[in-house]
Coordinates of C-alpha atoms and ligand atoms in Angstrom, one line a residue:
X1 CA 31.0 26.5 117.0
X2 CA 33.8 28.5 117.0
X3 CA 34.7 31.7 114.7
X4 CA 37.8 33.0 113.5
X5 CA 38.7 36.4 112.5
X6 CA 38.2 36.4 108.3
X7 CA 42.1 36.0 106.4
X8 CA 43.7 39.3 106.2
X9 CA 41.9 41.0 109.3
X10 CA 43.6 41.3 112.7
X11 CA 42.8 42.4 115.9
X12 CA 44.3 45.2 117.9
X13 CA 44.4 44.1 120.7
X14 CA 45.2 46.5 124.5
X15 CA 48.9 46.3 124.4
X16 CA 49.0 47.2 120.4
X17 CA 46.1 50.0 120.9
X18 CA 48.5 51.8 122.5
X19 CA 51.1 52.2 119.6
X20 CA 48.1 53.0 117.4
X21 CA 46.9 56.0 119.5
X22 CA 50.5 57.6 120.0
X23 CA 51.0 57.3 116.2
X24 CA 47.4 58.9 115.7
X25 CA 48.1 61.4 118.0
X26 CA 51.4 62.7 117.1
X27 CA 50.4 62.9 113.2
X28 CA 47.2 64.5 114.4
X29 CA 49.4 66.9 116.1
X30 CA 51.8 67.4 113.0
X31 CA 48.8 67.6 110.7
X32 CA 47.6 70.6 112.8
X33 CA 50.8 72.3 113.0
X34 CA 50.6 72.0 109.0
X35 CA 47.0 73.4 109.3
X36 CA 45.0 69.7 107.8
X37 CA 42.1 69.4 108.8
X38 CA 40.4 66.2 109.1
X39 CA 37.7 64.5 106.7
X40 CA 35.9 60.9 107.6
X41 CA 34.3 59.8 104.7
X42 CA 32.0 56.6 104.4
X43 CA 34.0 53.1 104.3
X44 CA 31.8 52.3 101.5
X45 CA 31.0 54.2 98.5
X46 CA 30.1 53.5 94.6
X47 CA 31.4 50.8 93.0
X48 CA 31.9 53.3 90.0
X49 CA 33.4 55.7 92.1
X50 CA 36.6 53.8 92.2
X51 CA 36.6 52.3 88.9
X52 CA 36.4 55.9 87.3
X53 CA 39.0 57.8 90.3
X54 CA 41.1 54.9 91.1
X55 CA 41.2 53.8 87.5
X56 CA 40.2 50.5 85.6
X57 CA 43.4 49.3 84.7
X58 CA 44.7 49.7 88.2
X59 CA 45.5 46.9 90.2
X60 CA 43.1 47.9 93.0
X61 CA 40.3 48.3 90.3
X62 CA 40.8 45.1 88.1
X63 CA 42.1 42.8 91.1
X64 CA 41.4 43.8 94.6
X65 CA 38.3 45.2 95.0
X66 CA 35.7 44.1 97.6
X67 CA 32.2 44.6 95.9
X68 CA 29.0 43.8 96.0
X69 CA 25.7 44.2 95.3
X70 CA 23.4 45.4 98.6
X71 CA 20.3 44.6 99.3
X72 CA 19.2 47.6 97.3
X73 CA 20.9 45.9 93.8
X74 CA 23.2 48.7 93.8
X75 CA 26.6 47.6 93.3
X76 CA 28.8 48.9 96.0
X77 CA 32.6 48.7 97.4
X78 CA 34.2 48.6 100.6
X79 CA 37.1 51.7 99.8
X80 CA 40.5 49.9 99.2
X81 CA 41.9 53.6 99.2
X82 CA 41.2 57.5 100.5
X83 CA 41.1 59.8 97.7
X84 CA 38.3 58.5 95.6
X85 CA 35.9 59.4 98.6
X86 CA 37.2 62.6 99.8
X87 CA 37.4 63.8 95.9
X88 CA 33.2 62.7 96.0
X89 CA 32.8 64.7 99.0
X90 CA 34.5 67.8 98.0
X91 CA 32.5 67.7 94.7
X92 CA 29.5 66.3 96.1
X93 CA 29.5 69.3 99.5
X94 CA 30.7 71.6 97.6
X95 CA 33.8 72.2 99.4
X96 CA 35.5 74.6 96.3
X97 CA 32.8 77.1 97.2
X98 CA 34.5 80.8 97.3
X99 CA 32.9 80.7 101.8
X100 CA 36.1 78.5 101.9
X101 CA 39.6 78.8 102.6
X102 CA 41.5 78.2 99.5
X103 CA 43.3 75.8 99.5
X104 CA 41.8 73.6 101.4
X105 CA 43.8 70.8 103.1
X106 CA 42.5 67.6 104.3
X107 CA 43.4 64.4 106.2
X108 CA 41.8 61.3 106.4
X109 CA 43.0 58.5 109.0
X110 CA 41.5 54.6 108.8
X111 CA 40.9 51.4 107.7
X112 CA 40.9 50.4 104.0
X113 CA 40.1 47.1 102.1
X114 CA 41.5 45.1 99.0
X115 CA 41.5 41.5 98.5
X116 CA 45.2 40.8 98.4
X117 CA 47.5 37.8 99.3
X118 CA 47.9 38.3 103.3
X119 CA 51.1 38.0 104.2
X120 CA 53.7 40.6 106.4
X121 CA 52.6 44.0 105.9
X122 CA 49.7 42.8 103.6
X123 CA 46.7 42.7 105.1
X124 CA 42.4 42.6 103.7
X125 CA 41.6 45.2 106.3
X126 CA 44.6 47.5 106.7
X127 CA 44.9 51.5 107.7
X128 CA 46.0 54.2 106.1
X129 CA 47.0 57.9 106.6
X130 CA 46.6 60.2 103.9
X131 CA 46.3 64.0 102.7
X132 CA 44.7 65.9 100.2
X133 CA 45.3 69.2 99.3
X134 CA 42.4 71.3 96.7
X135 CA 42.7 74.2 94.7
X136 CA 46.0 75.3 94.4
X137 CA 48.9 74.7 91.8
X138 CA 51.5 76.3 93.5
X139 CA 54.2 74.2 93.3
X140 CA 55.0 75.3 96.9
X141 CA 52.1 73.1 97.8
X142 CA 53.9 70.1 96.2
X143 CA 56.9 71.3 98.5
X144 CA 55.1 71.9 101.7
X145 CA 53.0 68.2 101.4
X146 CA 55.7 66.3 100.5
X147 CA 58.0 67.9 103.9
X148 CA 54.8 66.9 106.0
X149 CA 55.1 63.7 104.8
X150 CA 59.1 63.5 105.4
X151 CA 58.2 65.3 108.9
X152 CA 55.8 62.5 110.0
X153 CA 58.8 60.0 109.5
X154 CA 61.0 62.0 111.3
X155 CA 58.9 62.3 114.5
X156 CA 58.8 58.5 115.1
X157 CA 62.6 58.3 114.6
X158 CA 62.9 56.6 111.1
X159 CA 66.4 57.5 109.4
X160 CA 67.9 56.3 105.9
X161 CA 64.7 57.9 104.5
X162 CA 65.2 58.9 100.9
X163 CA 62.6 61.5 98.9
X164 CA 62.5 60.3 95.4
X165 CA 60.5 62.8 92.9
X166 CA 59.9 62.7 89.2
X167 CA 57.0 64.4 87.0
X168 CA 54.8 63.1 84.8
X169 CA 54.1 66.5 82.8
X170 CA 50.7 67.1 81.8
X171 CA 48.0 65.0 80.3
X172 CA 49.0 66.1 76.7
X173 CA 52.6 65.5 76.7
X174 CA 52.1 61.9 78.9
X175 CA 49.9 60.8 75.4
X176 CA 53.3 62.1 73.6
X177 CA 55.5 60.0 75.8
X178 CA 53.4 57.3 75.8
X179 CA 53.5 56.9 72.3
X180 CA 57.3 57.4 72.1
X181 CA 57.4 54.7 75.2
X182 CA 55.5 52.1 73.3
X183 CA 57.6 52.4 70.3
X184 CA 60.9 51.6 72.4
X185 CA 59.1 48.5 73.9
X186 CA 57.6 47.0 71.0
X187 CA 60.6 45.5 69.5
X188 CA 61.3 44.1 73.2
X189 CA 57.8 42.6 73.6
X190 CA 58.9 39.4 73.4
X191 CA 61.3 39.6 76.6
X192 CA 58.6 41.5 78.3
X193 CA 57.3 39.7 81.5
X194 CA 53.3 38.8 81.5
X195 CA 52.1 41.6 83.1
X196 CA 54.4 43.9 81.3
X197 CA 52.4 43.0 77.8
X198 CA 49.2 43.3 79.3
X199 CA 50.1 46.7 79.6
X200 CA 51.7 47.7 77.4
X201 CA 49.1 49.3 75.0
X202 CA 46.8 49.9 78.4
X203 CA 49.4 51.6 80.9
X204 CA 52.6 51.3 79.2
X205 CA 54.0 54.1 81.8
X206 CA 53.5 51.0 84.4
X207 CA 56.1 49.0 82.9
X208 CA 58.9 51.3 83.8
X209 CA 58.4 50.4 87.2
X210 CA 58.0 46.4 86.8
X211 CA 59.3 44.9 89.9
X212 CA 60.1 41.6 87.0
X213 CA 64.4 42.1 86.6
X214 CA 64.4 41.4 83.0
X215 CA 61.8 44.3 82.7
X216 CA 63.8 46.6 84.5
X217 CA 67.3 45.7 82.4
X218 CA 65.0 46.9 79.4
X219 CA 63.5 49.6 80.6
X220 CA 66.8 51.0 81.6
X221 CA 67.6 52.5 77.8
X222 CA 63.9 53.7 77.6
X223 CA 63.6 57.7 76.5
X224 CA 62.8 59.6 80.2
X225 CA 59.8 61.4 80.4
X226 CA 61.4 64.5 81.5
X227 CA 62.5 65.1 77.8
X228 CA 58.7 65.6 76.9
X229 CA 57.6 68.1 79.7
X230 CA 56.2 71.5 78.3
X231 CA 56.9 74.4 79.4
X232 CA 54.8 74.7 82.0
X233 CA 55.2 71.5 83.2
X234 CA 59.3 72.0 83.2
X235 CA 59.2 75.2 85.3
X236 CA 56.8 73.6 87.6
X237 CA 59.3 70.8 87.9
X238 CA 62.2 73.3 88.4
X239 CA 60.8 75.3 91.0
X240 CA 59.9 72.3 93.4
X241 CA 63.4 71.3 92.8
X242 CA 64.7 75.0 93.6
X243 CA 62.6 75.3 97.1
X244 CA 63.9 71.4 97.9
X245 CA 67.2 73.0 97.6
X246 CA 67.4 75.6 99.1
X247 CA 65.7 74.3 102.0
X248 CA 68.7 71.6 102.0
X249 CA 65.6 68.9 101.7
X250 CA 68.4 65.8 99.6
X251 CA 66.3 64.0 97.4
X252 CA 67.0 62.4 94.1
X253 CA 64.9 62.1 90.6
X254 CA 64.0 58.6 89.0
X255 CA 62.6 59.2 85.9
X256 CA 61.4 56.0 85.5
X257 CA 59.4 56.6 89.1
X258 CA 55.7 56.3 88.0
X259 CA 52.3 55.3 90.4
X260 CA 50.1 52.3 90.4
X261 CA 47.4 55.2 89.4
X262 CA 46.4 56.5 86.4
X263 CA 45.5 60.0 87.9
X264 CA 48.7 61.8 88.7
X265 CA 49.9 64.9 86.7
X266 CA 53.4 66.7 87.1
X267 CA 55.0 65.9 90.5
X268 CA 55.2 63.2 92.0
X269 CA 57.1 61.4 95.0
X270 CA 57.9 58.5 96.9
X271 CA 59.5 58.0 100.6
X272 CA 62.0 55.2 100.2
X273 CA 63.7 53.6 103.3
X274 CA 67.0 52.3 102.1
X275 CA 67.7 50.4 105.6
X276 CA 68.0 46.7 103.8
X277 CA 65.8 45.0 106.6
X278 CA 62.8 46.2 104.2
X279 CA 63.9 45.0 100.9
X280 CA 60.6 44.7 99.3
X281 CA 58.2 46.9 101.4
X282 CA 61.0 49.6 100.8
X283 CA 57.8 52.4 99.6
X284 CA 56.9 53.9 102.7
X285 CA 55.1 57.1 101.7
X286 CA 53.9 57.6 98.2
X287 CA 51.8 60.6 96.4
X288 CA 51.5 63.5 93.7
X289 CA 50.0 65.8 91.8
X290 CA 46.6 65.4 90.2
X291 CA 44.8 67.9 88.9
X292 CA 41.9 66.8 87.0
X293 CA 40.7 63.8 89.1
X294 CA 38.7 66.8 90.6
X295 CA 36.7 67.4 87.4
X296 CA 36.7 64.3 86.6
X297 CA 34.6 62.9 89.3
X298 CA 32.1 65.6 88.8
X299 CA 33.7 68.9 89.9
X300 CA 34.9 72.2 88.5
X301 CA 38.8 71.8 87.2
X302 CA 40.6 71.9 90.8
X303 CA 44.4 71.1 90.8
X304 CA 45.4 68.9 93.9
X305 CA 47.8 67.0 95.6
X306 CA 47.9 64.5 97.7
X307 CA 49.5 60.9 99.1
X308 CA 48.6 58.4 101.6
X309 CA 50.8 56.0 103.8
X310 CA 49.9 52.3 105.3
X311 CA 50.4 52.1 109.3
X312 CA 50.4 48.7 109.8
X313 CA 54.3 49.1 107.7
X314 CA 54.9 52.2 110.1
X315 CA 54.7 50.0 113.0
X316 CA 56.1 47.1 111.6
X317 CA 59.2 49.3 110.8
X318 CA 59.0 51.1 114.0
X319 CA 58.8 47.3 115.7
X320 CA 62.0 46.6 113.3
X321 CA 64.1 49.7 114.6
X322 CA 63.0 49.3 118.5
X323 CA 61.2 51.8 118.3
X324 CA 60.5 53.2 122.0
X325 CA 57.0 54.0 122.2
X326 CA 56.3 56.6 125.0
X327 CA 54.6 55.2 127.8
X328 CA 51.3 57.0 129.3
X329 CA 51.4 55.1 132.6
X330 CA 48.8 57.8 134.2
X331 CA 47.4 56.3 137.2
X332 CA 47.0 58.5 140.1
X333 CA 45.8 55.9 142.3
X334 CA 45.1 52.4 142.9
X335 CA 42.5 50.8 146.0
X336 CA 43.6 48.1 147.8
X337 CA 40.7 46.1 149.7
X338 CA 40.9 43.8 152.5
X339 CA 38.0 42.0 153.4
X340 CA 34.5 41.5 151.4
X341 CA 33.0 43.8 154.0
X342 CA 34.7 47.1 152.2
X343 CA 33.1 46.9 149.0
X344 CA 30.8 49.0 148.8
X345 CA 33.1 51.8 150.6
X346 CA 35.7 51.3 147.6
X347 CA 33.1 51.7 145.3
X348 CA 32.3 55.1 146.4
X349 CA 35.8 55.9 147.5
X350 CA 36.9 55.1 143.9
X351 CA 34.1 56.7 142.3
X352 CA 34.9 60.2 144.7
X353 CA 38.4 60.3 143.6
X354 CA 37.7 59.3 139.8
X355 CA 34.8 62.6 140.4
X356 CA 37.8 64.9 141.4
X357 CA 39.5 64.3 138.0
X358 CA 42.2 61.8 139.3
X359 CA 42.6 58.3 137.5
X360 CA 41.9 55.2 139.7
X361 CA 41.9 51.7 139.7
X362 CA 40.8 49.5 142.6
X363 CA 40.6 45.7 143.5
X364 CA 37.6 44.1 142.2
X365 CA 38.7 40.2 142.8
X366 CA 39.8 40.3 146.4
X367 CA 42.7 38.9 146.1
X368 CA 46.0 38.9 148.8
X369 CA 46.7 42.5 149.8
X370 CA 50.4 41.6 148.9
X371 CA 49.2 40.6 145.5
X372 CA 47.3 43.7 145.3
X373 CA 50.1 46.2 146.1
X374 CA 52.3 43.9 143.2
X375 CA 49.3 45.3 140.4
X376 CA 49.3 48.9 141.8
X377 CA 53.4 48.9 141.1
X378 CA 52.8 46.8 137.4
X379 CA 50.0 49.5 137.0
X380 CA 52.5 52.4 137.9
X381 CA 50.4 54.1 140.2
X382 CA 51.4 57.2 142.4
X383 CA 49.0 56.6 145.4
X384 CA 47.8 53.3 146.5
X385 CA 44.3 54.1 149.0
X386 CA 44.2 50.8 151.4
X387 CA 40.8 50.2 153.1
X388 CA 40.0 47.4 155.3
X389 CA 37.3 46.3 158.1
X390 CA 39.2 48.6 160.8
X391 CA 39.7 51.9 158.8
X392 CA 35.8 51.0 157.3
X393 CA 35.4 51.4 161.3
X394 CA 37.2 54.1 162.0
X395 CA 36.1 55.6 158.5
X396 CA 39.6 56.0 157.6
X397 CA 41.8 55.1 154.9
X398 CA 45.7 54.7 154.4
X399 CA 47.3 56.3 151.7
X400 CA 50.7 55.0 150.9
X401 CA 52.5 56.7 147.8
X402 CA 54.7 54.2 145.7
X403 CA 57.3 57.2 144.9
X404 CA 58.6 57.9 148.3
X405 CA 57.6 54.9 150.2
X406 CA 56.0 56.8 152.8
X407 CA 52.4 56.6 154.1
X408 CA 49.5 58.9 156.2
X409 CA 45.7 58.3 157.1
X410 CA 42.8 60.3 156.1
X411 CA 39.5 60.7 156.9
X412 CA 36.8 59.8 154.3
X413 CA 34.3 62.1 155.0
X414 CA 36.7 64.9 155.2
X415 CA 38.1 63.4 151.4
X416 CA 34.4 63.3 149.9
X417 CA 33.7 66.6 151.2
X418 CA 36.1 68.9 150.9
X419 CA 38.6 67.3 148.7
X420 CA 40.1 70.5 147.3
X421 CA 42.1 71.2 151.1
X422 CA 42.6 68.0 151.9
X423 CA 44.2 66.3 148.5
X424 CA 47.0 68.6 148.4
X425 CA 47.8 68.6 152.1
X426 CA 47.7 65.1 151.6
X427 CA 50.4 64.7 148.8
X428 CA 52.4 67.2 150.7
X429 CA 52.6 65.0 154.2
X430 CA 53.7 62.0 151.8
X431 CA 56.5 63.8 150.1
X432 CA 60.5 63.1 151.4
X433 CA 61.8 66.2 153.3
X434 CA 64.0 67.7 150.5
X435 CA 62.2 66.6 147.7
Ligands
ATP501 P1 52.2 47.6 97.1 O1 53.0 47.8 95.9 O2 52.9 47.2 98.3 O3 51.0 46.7 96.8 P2 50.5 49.8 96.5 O4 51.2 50.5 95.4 O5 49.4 48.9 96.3 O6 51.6 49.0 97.5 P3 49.3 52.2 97.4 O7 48.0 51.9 96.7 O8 50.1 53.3 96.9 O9 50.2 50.9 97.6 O10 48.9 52.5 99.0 C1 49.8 53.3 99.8 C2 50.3 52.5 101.0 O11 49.3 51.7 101.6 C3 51.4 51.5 100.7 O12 52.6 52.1 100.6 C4 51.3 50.6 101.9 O13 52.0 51.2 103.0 C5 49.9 50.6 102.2 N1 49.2 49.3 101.7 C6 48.8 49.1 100.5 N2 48.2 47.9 100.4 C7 48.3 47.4 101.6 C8 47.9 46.1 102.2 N3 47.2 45.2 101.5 N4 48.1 45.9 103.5 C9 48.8 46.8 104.3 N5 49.2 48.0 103.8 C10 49.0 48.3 102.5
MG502 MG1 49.2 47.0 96.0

């Protein structure tokens, strides 16, 4: 018998790892310069959950979701997004309680799940990055999230990034538009593609962005949404378009820019890369405003904003630019063993040096000292500690630094004992004169 990894899934295997911790660490690092602070919420939650914050008629909801019923008979799903479960938390812990810091602004890194077609950057399993910010409709905060978001992409290099924004005004004046927006389609229904008359009398906002080319030729003519704004909703609009200029941030306005979800309100924003390499996955970043998902999952009225990112496209982009991923090659030292006889002495004499904070590597196969010095270089270590039956003897060992080639003897006692003294002189004595 044999198993296989289930369609969609992959592994991340050491070499891989490695990208996937830098990129952690440096958004972690961003995300606390920003002052997010992070949020790990169950990978499983209500099925109704999503069907009421993600939205019924959404793709994820209607097509994608991994449910089930437990053991229990209660039907649950594996989260094929973030915000559904942070919005349950905040409600459900009470998070908009006047002990905390208003507003409050959390991140969420891991794995999410929808039952998609696998292919390049479409996975079962995937990852996401994402941010939610609560209680605060400053459109400042609009600003501010959406220049994190721009910010991430900058640190790992990516370039011909373009900020697309649009607003959706409020819920009253969408109903407005959307009546005004089905009356321009109907007389086109005909041409519409399939999925486009399925929605239009469900989501007809969703059929100005229809990736379907006739679709988009008839869409073109269709009234913008930014005619119907109210008040409100136009000087909200205006002033994240005032702070985006005058911070020189470029960006452009699609009117015809809407999301996969039903929740949004007012802003919203997409990071496009225009390099052509990534025709179809050309969305790298994607969130907005939503302001009564809040209540509606349970919780006082609490305006927010938020948007959430896939990694597995960050890397494959990064991959696609040759991307240079710093290496952390931090090995301090590596013991080389000659003879079966030493064992035991390497074990200790690792496990002493490992004790005084350095990281160490030693020969557990016993292979040809030569091969063993070749793994200490591949492994990039500093010091290379060589014991054999003769230094075991003398209760010795050599210590040959890879750096400047040069090489000294120390006592193991002297090393277990009073490591502090004898470390540094040791370094010292296998430093070039002049260096
Ligand atoms: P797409 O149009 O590609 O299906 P989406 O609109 O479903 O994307 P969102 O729900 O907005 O995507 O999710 C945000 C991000 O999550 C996407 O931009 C993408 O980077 C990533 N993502 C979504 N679905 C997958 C998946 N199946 N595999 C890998 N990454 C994904
Ligand atoms: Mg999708």
């Amino acid at each position: 018998m044999t198993y296989q990894k289930l369609k969609g899934t992959a592994d991340i295997l050491p070499g891989e790892s490695e990208k996937w911790q830098y990129i952690e660490s440096s958004a972690r690092d961003i995300l606390k310069q920003y002052q997010f602070k992070e949020i790990r919420t169950p990978l499983f939650e209500q099925f109704d959950l999503f069907a009421r914050g993600v939205g019924e008629t959404s793709d994820i909801v209607s097509k994608e979701m991994y449910d089930f019923y437990d053991k229990g008979d209660r039907r649950v799903a594996l989260r094929p997004e973030g915000t559904a479960g942070v919005v349950r938390s905040y409600v459900e812990n009470k998070l908009f309680a006047p002990e905390y810091h208003r507003p409050m602004k959390l991140y969420y890194i891991g794995p999410m799940f929808r039952y998609e077609r696998p292919q390049s950057g479409r996975q079962r399993q995937f990852h996401q990055l994402g941010v939610e910010v609560f209680g605060s409709k400053n459109a400042s905060v609009d600003v501010e999230t959406m220049l994190l978001a721009l910010d991430l992409f900058k640190h790992f290099q990516l370039t011909d990034l373009k900020l697309v924004i649009n607003s959706l005004g409020s819920n009253e004046s969408r109903q407005l538009y959307r009546k005004e927006l089905i009356e321009f389609l109907e007389p086109h229904f005909e041409e519409l593609s399939k999925d486009s008359k399925d929605r239009l009398y469900k989501n007809p906002l969703r059929v100005l962005d229809s990736k379907d080319k006739k679709d988009k030729e008839i869409v073109k003519g269709a009234p913008s949404i930014l005619d119907y704004l109210d008040e409100d909703s136009k000087e909200h609009f205006e002033s994240v378009k005032r702070m985006l200029t005058a911070m020189t941030i470029p960006f452009e306005i699609d009117t015809n820019m809407v999301r996969g979800l039903d929740y949004y309100n007012d802003t919203i924003f997409e990071i496009i890369t225009t390099n052509p390499k990534f025709g179809a996955n050309a969305t790298i970043c994607a969130g907005g405003r939503y302001d009564s998902l809040v209540e509606e999952v349970g919780g006082p009225s609490t305006p927010a904003f938020g948007f959430g990112f896939g990694l597995e496209r960050l890397i494959l982009m990064l991959e696609h630019m040759g991307f240079d991923y710093p290496v952390s090659s931090l090995l301090d030292a590596y013991v080389v063993t000659i003879g079966e006889a030493v064992n035991e002495e390497a074990a200790k004499l690792t496990h002493e040096l490992r004790q005084n904070g350095l990281s160490v590597e030693r020969e557990f196969m016993s292979r040809k000292p030569a091969k063993q010095f070749k793994t200490a270089d591949k492994l990039n270590a500093r010091l290379v500690f060589t014991i054999g039956e003769t230094e075991l003897k003398e209760r010795k060992v050599r210590v040959k630094d890879l750096t400047s080639g040069l090489e000294n003897e120390v006592d193991l006692e002297e090393l277990y004992t009073r490591f502090s003294e004898v470390y540094p002189t040791l370094l010292k004595s296998l430093e070039k004169e002049g260096e």
